[in-house]
Short mmCIF file of C-alpha atoms in Angstrom, two decimals:
data_model
loop_
_atom_site.label_atom_id
_atom_site.label_comp_id
_atom_site.label_asym_id
_atom_site.label_seq_id
_atom_site.Cartn_x
_atom_site.Cartn_y
_atom_site.Cartn_z
CA MET U 1 -2.28 26.61 3.06
CA SER U 2 -3.04 28.03 -0.38
CA PHE U 3 -6.29 28.70 -2.07
CA THR U 4 -7.15 28.56 -5.75
CA SER U 5 -8.78 32.03 -5.72
CA VAL U 6 -9.64 34.94 -3.59
CA HIS U 7 -13.25 33.85 -4.14
CA ASP U 8 -12.62 30.47 -2.54
CA MET U 9 -10.62 32.02 0.26
CA LEU U 10 -13.57 34.16 1.36
CA THR U 11 -16.58 32.09 0.30
CA PRO U 12 -17.51 28.61 1.58
CA PRO U 13 -18.18 25.97 -1.08
CA LYS U 14 -21.63 26.17 -2.74
CA ILE U 15 -22.35 29.59 -1.19
CA ILE U 16 -23.08 32.43 -3.53
CA ARG U 17 -20.68 35.23 -2.67
CA LYS U 18 -22.34 38.39 -1.24
CA GLN U 19 -21.29 41.94 -1.96
CA ARG U 20 -17.87 42.83 -0.59
CA PHE U 21 -15.55 45.78 -0.84
CA TRP U 22 -12.00 46.49 0.22
CA ASP U 23 -9.44 49.23 -0.31
CA PHE U 24 -5.81 49.38 0.85
CA PHE U 25 -5.46 53.11 0.10
CA ASP U 26 -2.29 52.67 -1.78
CA GLY U 27 -0.92 54.01 -5.05
CA ASP U 28 -0.61 57.29 -6.73
CA SER U 29 -4.25 58.43 -6.23
CA LEU U 30 -7.49 57.53 -4.58
CA ARG U 31 -9.46 54.89 -6.50
CA SER U 32 -12.27 56.28 -8.62
CA TRP U 33 -14.82 54.25 -6.74
CA TRP U 34 -14.57 56.90 -4.02
CA ALA U 35 -16.14 60.37 -4.19
CA GLN U 36 -14.20 63.15 -2.37
CA ARG U 37 -16.60 65.62 -0.82
CA ASP U 38 -16.33 68.80 1.14
CA VAL U 39 -19.26 69.09 3.46
CA ALA U 40 -18.13 72.45 4.91
CA GLY U 41 -15.05 74.40 3.94
CA THR U 42 -12.39 73.10 1.54
CA GLY U 43 -10.40 70.10 2.60
CA THR U 44 -7.41 68.47 1.01
CA PHE U 45 -7.35 64.86 -0.05
CA ALA U 46 -4.08 63.02 -0.80
CA MET U 47 -2.16 59.83 -0.60
CA GLN U 48 0.53 60.01 2.07
CA ALA U 49 4.05 59.69 0.67
CA THR U 50 5.26 58.17 3.93
CA VAL U 51 5.59 54.61 5.22
CA ASP U 52 2.35 53.05 6.39
CA ASP U 53 0.16 56.13 6.55
CA GLY U 54 -2.46 55.52 3.81
CA PHE U 55 -4.68 58.31 2.63
CA ARG U 56 -5.27 61.62 4.35
CA ILE U 57 -8.02 64.15 4.69
CA THR U 58 -7.14 67.53 6.11
CA THR U 59 -10.00 69.89 6.81
CA GLY U 60 -10.23 73.57 6.13
CA SER U 61 -9.20 75.86 9.02
CA THR U 62 -12.59 77.11 10.17
CA SER U 63 -14.50 75.53 13.03
CA GLY U 64 -17.10 73.19 11.58
CA ASN U 65 -15.21 72.44 8.41
CA ASN U 66 -15.32 68.75 7.46
CA SER U 67 -14.67 66.60 4.43
CA LEU U 68 -15.20 62.96 3.58
CA ILE U 69 -14.91 60.13 1.07
CA ASP U 70 -17.88 57.89 0.38
CA PHE U 71 -19.73 56.32 -2.59
CA ASN U 72 -21.52 59.59 -3.29
CA ASP U 73 -24.86 58.17 -2.10
CA ALA U 74 -24.95 56.28 -5.32
CA ALA U 75 -24.07 52.68 -4.44
CA ARG U 76 -25.40 51.65 -1.01
CA HIS U 77 -24.53 47.96 -1.28
CA TYR U 78 -24.47 47.07 2.41
CA SER U 79 -27.25 45.81 4.55
CA HIS U 80 -28.29 47.61 7.71
CA ILE U 81 -29.24 44.26 9.27
CA GLY U 82 -26.47 41.96 8.00
CA SER U 83 -23.14 43.56 7.29
CA ILE U 84 -19.64 43.96 8.73
CA PHE U 85 -17.36 46.97 8.49
CA ILE U 86 -13.63 47.09 9.19
CA GLY U 87 -11.46 50.13 9.05
CA ASN U 88 -7.90 51.11 10.02
CA MET U 89 -7.86 54.77 10.85
CA ARG U 90 -6.10 57.40 12.93
CA SER U 91 -6.36 61.04 13.83
CA THR U 92 -3.39 63.42 13.86
CA SER U 93 -4.75 65.31 16.80
CA VAL U 94 -6.83 64.53 19.94
CA THR U 95 -8.21 68.03 20.40
CA ASP U 96 -11.05 69.96 18.66
CA HIS U 97 -11.75 67.43 15.99
CA TYR U 98 -13.51 64.28 14.96
CA THR U 99 -12.46 61.32 12.75
CA ILE U 100 -15.18 58.87 11.59
CA THR U 101 -15.27 55.65 9.61
CA GLY U 102 -18.12 53.19 9.11
CA LEU U 103 -21.20 52.77 7.00
CA THR U 104 -23.72 55.50 6.33
CA GLU U 105 -26.80 56.24 4.32
CA GLN U 106 -25.88 59.82 3.30
CA GLY U 107 -22.24 60.79 3.65
CA ALA U 108 -22.91 64.52 3.89
CA SER U 109 -25.55 64.16 6.66
CA PRO U 110 -23.54 62.94 9.60
CA SER U 111 -26.37 62.60 12.03
CA ASP U 112 -28.68 60.77 9.64
CA THR U 113 -28.63 56.95 9.36
CA ARG U 114 -25.39 55.00 10.03
CA TYR U 115 -23.18 52.84 12.16
CA ASN U 116 -19.56 53.84 12.65
CA TRP U 117 -16.56 54.36 14.92
CA LYS U 118 -15.17 57.76 15.76
CA ASN U 119 -12.56 59.73 17.63
CA ASP U 120 -14.42 62.82 18.74
CA SER U 121 -12.78 65.40 21.06
CA THR U 122 -16.21 66.01 22.69
CA ILE U 123 -16.24 62.37 23.92
CA SER U 124 -13.62 61.05 26.32
CA PHE U 125 -13.19 57.67 24.61
CA MET U 126 -13.34 56.23 21.11
CA SER U 127 -17.01 55.56 20.57
CA MET U 128 -19.32 53.56 18.34
CA GLY U 129 -22.25 55.41 16.92
CA THR U 130 -25.57 54.23 15.59
CA ALA U 131 -28.18 56.53 14.15
CA VAL U 132 -31.56 56.41 12.30
CA ASN U 133 -33.24 59.40 10.84
CA SER U 134 -31.12 61.78 12.86
CA SER U 135 -31.69 60.07 16.24
CA SER U 136 -28.38 58.80 17.45
CA THR U 137 -26.67 56.76 20.16
CA ASN U 138 -23.02 56.74 21.13
CA VAL U 139 -21.54 53.83 23.05
CA SER U 140 -18.13 54.62 24.50
CA SER U 141 -15.25 52.15 24.45
CA SER U 142 -12.49 51.90 26.94
CA ILE U 143 -9.96 53.31 24.46
CA THR U 144 -8.65 56.78 25.20
CA PRO U 145 -8.22 58.66 21.95
CA ASP U 146 -4.66 58.98 20.63
CA THR U 147 -2.96 59.59 17.27
CA ASN U 148 -2.19 55.91 16.57
CA PHE U 149 -3.86 53.80 13.95
CA HIS U 150 -6.63 51.57 15.36
CA LYS U 151 -8.43 48.69 13.72
CA VAL U 152 -12.10 49.36 14.23
CA ALA U 153 -14.87 46.90 13.25
CA ALA U 154 -18.61 46.61 13.66
CA GLU U 155 -21.30 44.21 12.73
CA ALA U 156 -24.86 45.20 12.04
CA LYS U 157 -27.51 42.63 12.93
CA SER U 158 -31.24 42.87 13.03
CA ALA U 159 -31.38 43.94 16.66
CA SER U 160 -27.95 45.22 17.47
CA VAL U 161 -24.65 46.63 16.27
CA ILE U 162 -21.56 45.12 17.87
CA GLY U 163 -18.23 46.93 17.76
CA TRP U 164 -14.52 46.05 18.24
CA VAL U 165 -11.37 48.13 18.57
CA ASP U 166 -8.10 46.33 17.85
CA ASP U 167 -10.04 43.07 17.87
CA ILE U 168 -11.40 43.61 21.40
CA LEU U 169 -15.14 43.79 21.93
CA GLU U 170 -15.81 47.30 23.05
CA ALA U 171 -19.39 48.29 22.31
CA ILE U 172 -22.91 47.02 21.79
CA SER U 173 -25.74 49.23 20.65
CA THR U 174 -29.40 48.26 20.49
CA ALA U 175 -30.79 51.76 20.02
CA ASN U 176 -31.28 53.91 16.94
CA LEU U 177 -30.17 51.19 14.58
CA PRO U 178 -29.91 52.07 10.89
CA ASP U 179 -32.93 51.06 8.81
CA VAL U 180 -31.72 51.46 5.22
CA ALA U 181 -28.95 50.37 2.90
CA LEU U 182 -25.52 51.82 3.59
CA GLN U 183 -22.14 52.83 2.03
CA PRO U 184 -18.63 53.13 3.43
CA ILE U 185 -17.33 56.50 4.63
CA PHE U 186 -14.26 58.10 6.12
CA ARG U 187 -14.73 61.62 7.41
CA GLN U 188 -12.61 64.24 9.14
CA GLY U 189 -13.82 67.38 10.87
CA THR U 190 -12.48 70.23 12.93
CA ARG U 191 -14.10 71.90 15.97
CA SER U 192 -11.70 74.88 16.03
CA ASP U 193 -10.24 77.37 13.57
CA ASN U 194 -7.36 75.05 12.92
CA ALA U 195 -7.15 72.39 10.18
CA LYS U 196 -7.36 68.82 11.47
CA GLY U 197 -6.19 65.60 9.78
CA GLY U 198 -7.22 62.02 9.62
CA ARG U 199 -5.71 58.98 7.99
CA ILE U 200 -7.24 55.76 6.63
CA LYS U 201 -5.24 52.81 5.32
CA TYR U 202 -7.82 50.05 5.05
CA ILE U 203 -11.51 49.68 4.64
CA GLU U 204 -13.45 46.45 4.11
CA ALA U 205 -17.22 46.02 4.10
CA TYR U 206 -19.34 42.97 3.30
CA ASN U 207 -22.83 41.58 3.64
CA THR U 208 -23.24 38.63 5.92
CA MET G 1 4.79 31.25 7.51
CA VAL G 2 2.01 32.48 5.38
CA ASN G 3 1.27 36.16 5.91
CA ALA G 4 0.71 37.70 2.48
CA LEU G 5 -2.17 37.50 0.11
CA VAL G 6 0.14 36.11 -2.54
CA ASP G 7 1.07 33.25 -0.25
CA TYR G 8 -2.53 32.34 0.30
CA LEU G 9 -2.96 32.07 -3.48
CA ASN G 10 0.21 30.30 -4.43
CA ALA G 11 1.96 27.25 -3.13
CA PRO G 12 5.60 27.79 -1.96
CA GLY G 13 7.99 28.10 -4.91
CA VAL G 14 5.24 28.84 -7.39
CA VAL G 15 5.61 32.12 -9.29
CA PRO G 16 2.29 34.02 -9.18
CA LEU G 17 0.56 34.41 -12.53
CA GLN G 18 -1.73 37.24 -13.73
CA ARG G 19 -4.92 37.70 -11.72
CA VAL G 20 -7.75 40.26 -11.45
CA VAL G 21 -10.26 40.61 -8.65
CA ASP G 22 -13.11 43.08 -8.79
CA ASN G 23 -15.86 43.43 -6.21
CA PHE G 24 -18.06 45.91 -8.22
CA SER G 25 -18.65 48.15 -5.26
CA GLY G 26 -18.13 51.89 -5.06
CA ASP G 27 -19.26 55.14 -6.62
CA THR G 28 -18.12 54.16 -10.12
CA LEU G 29 -16.99 51.21 -12.13
CA ASN G 30 -13.26 50.62 -11.61
CA GLU G 31 -11.11 52.22 -14.28
CA ARG G 32 -9.76 48.84 -15.43
CA TRP G 33 -13.05 48.28 -17.29
CA THR G 34 -14.23 49.76 -20.63
CA TYR G 35 -18.00 50.00 -21.07
CA THR G 36 -19.18 49.47 -24.65
CA ASP G 37 -22.58 49.90 -26.30
CA TYR G 38 -22.55 47.07 -28.85
CA ASN G 39 -26.02 47.84 -30.15
CA GLY G 40 -28.33 50.83 -29.34
CA SER G 41 -28.05 53.12 -26.38
CA ASN G 42 -27.82 51.35 -23.05
CA THR G 43 -26.55 52.31 -19.58
CA GLY G 44 -24.04 50.95 -17.18
CA SER G 45 -23.89 52.11 -13.57
CA MET G 46 -23.46 51.02 -10.00
CA ASP G 47 -26.70 49.79 -8.55
CA ASP G 48 -27.81 51.76 -5.45
CA ALA G 49 -29.17 48.77 -3.57
CA VAL G 50 -27.93 46.18 -1.13
CA GLY G 51 -25.85 43.59 -2.89
CA GLY G 52 -26.64 45.02 -6.32
CA GLY G 53 -23.10 45.42 -7.70
CA TYR G 54 -22.81 46.95 -11.18
CA LYS G 55 -25.71 46.80 -13.62
CA ILE G 56 -26.26 47.12 -17.31
CA VAL G 57 -29.72 48.26 -18.42
CA THR G 58 -30.29 47.79 -22.15
CA GLY G 59 -32.19 50.08 -24.42
CA THR G 60 -35.77 49.21 -25.41
CA THR G 61 -35.19 47.99 -28.93
CA ASN G 62 -34.81 44.32 -29.78
CA GLY G 63 -31.11 43.60 -30.08
CA ASN G 64 -29.84 46.37 -27.87
CA ASN G 65 -26.89 45.22 -25.72
CA ALA G 66 -23.83 46.48 -23.91
CA GLY G 67 -20.91 45.08 -22.06
CA ILE G 68 -17.68 45.66 -20.13
CA SER G 69 -14.20 44.37 -20.96
CA PHE G 70 -10.54 45.27 -20.84
CA ASN G 71 -10.56 46.96 -24.27
CA ASP G 72 -8.14 44.57 -26.01
CA ILE G 73 -5.81 44.06 -23.07
CA SER G 74 -5.81 40.32 -23.29
CA GLN G 75 -3.85 38.93 -20.29
CA TYR G 76 -5.47 35.57 -19.90
CA SER G 77 -4.44 32.31 -21.51
CA ASN G 78 -6.60 30.52 -24.09
CA THR G 79 -5.28 27.20 -22.83
CA SER G 80 -5.00 27.60 -19.07
CA SER G 81 -7.13 30.10 -17.21
CA THR G 82 -10.22 30.36 -14.98
CA LEU G 83 -12.83 33.04 -14.43
CA ILE G 84 -15.34 33.12 -11.49
CA ALA G 85 -18.17 35.61 -11.51
CA VAL G 86 -21.33 36.27 -9.59
CA THR G 87 -24.02 37.60 -11.96
CA LYS G 88 -27.72 37.71 -12.51
CA HIS G 89 -30.33 38.88 -15.08
CA THR G 90 -33.60 40.22 -13.81
CA ALA G 91 -35.86 38.48 -16.36
CA THR G 92 -35.91 34.93 -17.84
CA SER G 93 -37.63 35.96 -21.08
CA SER G 94 -36.39 37.73 -24.20
CA PHE G 95 -32.86 38.32 -22.94
CA PHE G 96 -29.26 37.25 -23.40
CA HIS G 97 -26.52 37.35 -20.74
CA GLU G 98 -22.85 36.49 -21.28
CA ILE G 99 -20.05 36.20 -18.76
CA GLY G 100 -16.61 34.80 -19.27
CA PHE G 101 -13.63 35.25 -21.58
CA LYS G 102 -13.49 36.81 -25.02
CA GLU G 103 -10.79 38.01 -27.42
CA ASN G 104 -11.00 41.83 -27.83
CA PRO G 105 -14.78 42.20 -27.40
CA VAL G 106 -14.74 45.90 -28.33
CA ALA G 107 -13.45 45.17 -31.85
CA GLY G 108 -16.49 43.07 -32.82
CA GLY G 109 -16.41 40.63 -35.65
CA THR G 110 -15.57 36.90 -35.37
CA VAL G 111 -13.15 36.45 -32.47
CA SER G 112 -12.49 33.56 -30.16
CA PHE G 113 -14.24 33.28 -26.79
CA ALA G 114 -15.32 30.96 -23.97
CA PHE G 115 -18.22 32.19 -21.89
CA ALA G 116 -21.27 31.13 -20.00
CA LYS G 117 -24.48 32.30 -21.61
CA GLY G 118 -28.15 32.53 -21.13
CA ASP G 119 -30.07 33.18 -24.33
CA VAL G 120 -33.76 32.60 -24.63
CA SER G 121 -33.41 32.40 -28.42
CA ILE G 122 -31.41 29.22 -28.15
CA THR G 123 -32.56 27.35 -25.04
CA SER G 124 -34.03 27.81 -21.56
CA ASN G 125 -30.91 26.50 -19.86
CA TYR G 126 -27.52 28.12 -19.36
CA PHE G 127 -24.88 26.88 -21.77
CA LEU G 128 -21.15 27.11 -22.51
CA SER G 129 -20.40 28.90 -25.79
CA SER G 130 -17.02 29.00 -27.43
CA ASN G 131 -15.44 30.12 -30.67
CA ASP G 132 -12.11 29.07 -32.11
CA GLY G 133 -11.76 32.21 -34.14
CA THR G 134 -13.80 30.74 -36.95
CA THR G 135 -17.01 29.17 -35.72
CA ALA G 136 -19.09 29.41 -32.51
CA THR G 137 -20.82 26.38 -30.97
CA ASN G 138 -22.73 25.84 -27.80
CA THR G 139 -22.99 22.97 -25.33
CA ILE G 140 -26.23 23.15 -23.42
CA GLY G 141 -26.24 22.58 -19.65
CA SER G 142 -28.86 21.26 -17.24
CA VAL G 143 -29.64 24.38 -15.22
CA ALA G 144 -32.71 26.47 -16.11
CA PHE G 145 -32.56 30.28 -16.16
CA THR G 146 -32.89 31.98 -12.77
CA THR G 147 -33.17 35.66 -11.77
CA SER G 148 -31.13 35.06 -8.63
CA PHE G 149 -27.42 35.75 -8.35
CA GLN G 150 -25.45 32.74 -9.48
CA THR G 151 -21.75 31.82 -9.36
CA LYS G 152 -20.49 31.00 -12.82
CA GLU G 153 -16.98 29.51 -13.22
CA ILE G 154 -15.49 29.07 -16.65
CA ASN G 155 -12.33 26.93 -16.89
CA ILE G 156 -10.20 26.99 -20.03
CA LEU G 157 -7.86 24.04 -20.50
CA SER G 158 -5.84 22.98 -23.48
CA THR G 159 -8.16 20.11 -24.34
CA HIS G 160 -11.58 21.27 -23.09
CA LEU G 161 -13.64 23.89 -21.29
CA THR G 162 -15.82 23.44 -18.18
CA LEU G 163 -18.68 25.43 -16.70
CA ARG G 164 -19.57 25.21 -13.07
CA LEU G 165 -22.78 26.83 -11.79
CA ASP G 166 -22.93 27.55 -8.07
CA GLY G 167 -20.01 25.19 -7.57
CA THR G 168 -21.46 22.21 -9.44
CA LEU G 169 -19.94 21.00 -12.72
CA ASP G 170 -22.56 21.36 -15.39
CA VAL G 171 -20.92 21.52 -18.85
CA VAL G 172 -17.80 20.06 -20.38
CA LYS G 173 -17.06 21.25 -23.98
CA THR G 174 -14.39 19.89 -26.21
CA ASP G 175 -14.90 21.57 -29.52
CA ARG G 176 -14.10 25.05 -30.89
CA LEU G 177 -11.68 26.05 -28.15
CA PRO G 178 -10.46 29.60 -28.20
CA ASP G 179 -7.34 30.11 -30.28
CA ALA G 180 -6.10 33.52 -28.95
CA THR G 181 -5.52 35.22 -25.63
CA GLN G 182 -8.57 36.33 -23.73
CA GLU G 183 -9.91 39.04 -21.48
CA PRO G 184 -12.76 39.15 -18.95
CA TYR G 185 -16.07 40.12 -20.44
CA PHE G 186 -19.68 40.68 -19.34
CA ARG G 187 -22.58 41.54 -21.56
CA GLN G 188 -26.35 41.98 -21.22
CA GLY G 189 -28.83 42.20 -24.14
CA THR G 190 -32.51 42.24 -24.95
CA ARG G 191 -34.39 40.22 -27.54
CA THR G 192 -37.55 42.21 -27.40
CA ASN G 193 -38.57 45.85 -27.41
CA VAL G 194 -38.31 45.95 -23.63
CA SER G 195 -35.27 46.91 -21.58
CA LYS G 196 -33.43 44.00 -19.86
CA VAL G 197 -31.12 44.30 -16.89
CA GLY G 198 -27.98 42.37 -15.95
CA HIS G 199 -25.97 42.63 -12.70
CA ILE G 200 -22.41 41.62 -11.75
CA LYS G 201 -21.05 41.82 -8.24
CA TYR G 202 -17.82 39.80 -8.39
CA LEU G 203 -15.29 38.76 -10.96
CA GLU G 204 -11.97 36.99 -10.55
CA ALA G 205 -9.84 35.68 -13.39
CA TRP G 206 -6.40 34.09 -13.29
CA ASN G 207 -3.91 32.13 -15.27
CA LYS G 208 -2.77 28.73 -14.15
#
């Protein structure tokens, strides 16, 4: 089956298309629609010159260092009560680190207002987080953290956030739901005095 | 088996033609676009609001206007191309708003074009405006100005132009068809001494 346009592929007839974003993290450099930010320490940001490994963030080598890409808190186009986020991420380690992707209000304030998926060495399983004004909830999945890519997804509705890992429903949160407009984020942090890496090779977000 | 984007957009055996898709989401406008102040000092930036896309805010002097285009990279046919965009203007008085194809918009002067337009100085309905490189004419449609996002589809054929608004055919135009290759183009202007705002959150153009 073929479509006339990407527009028609993703938008039913007579429906006005809502805001959508995607990035394949390919090419020579990160697209300018992302802001690269060091929250603590100095990280490195680079496209991976290897097959199927997307874009990487490597943290500085001091415990607590973390870096991210987001829309610089300048274009929060996604609704906290009607949006979907999809990411394809991996961590290069399962110890003393965290890797996060999702939608957030302020990229540099990780506990603020958001919904996301993360690998966090302080939690035994991949988990979906929701947060509002620094009050947060983590819902663990059944997925033991590893260094493989995982397709993570979540949908924010008015009374819940529902999350999937590799297309399997893994989490539902009804507490501490975000209450403001959001932007995409990918973040990597270290919890030891060793640099830690994360990879992202696809992000898509859209309002529903 | 269809498993690539190109296969969803092209029937088997058909060689894909030029296409652009922009979601207008992110920290900055994608580098494929050139922003131009055509009159006065205006601003173009991502809107920090749910579903806001990219916005142009005009200056506060009658006639001020600005736009975005491909800066004389004209990749779209003047006899067989289509453009779909989702745009809005935030006022229905003393404004003009153009979305569609134009030949080298940055150069100014009399050039060919085919775009949808709202212009309170001409009528209170959207219309299809075109220029064959010599003379511009308008064919007025049946849809009154709205401040809501609207899907505008401009179709260029060798014998006529069409304008669809929110999926419904509204205008067929047979005179003054563009005589040179075209590029995507969006412009917002004011016809009073008050700033006027235009938004765009999707654009797709392709040759057929």
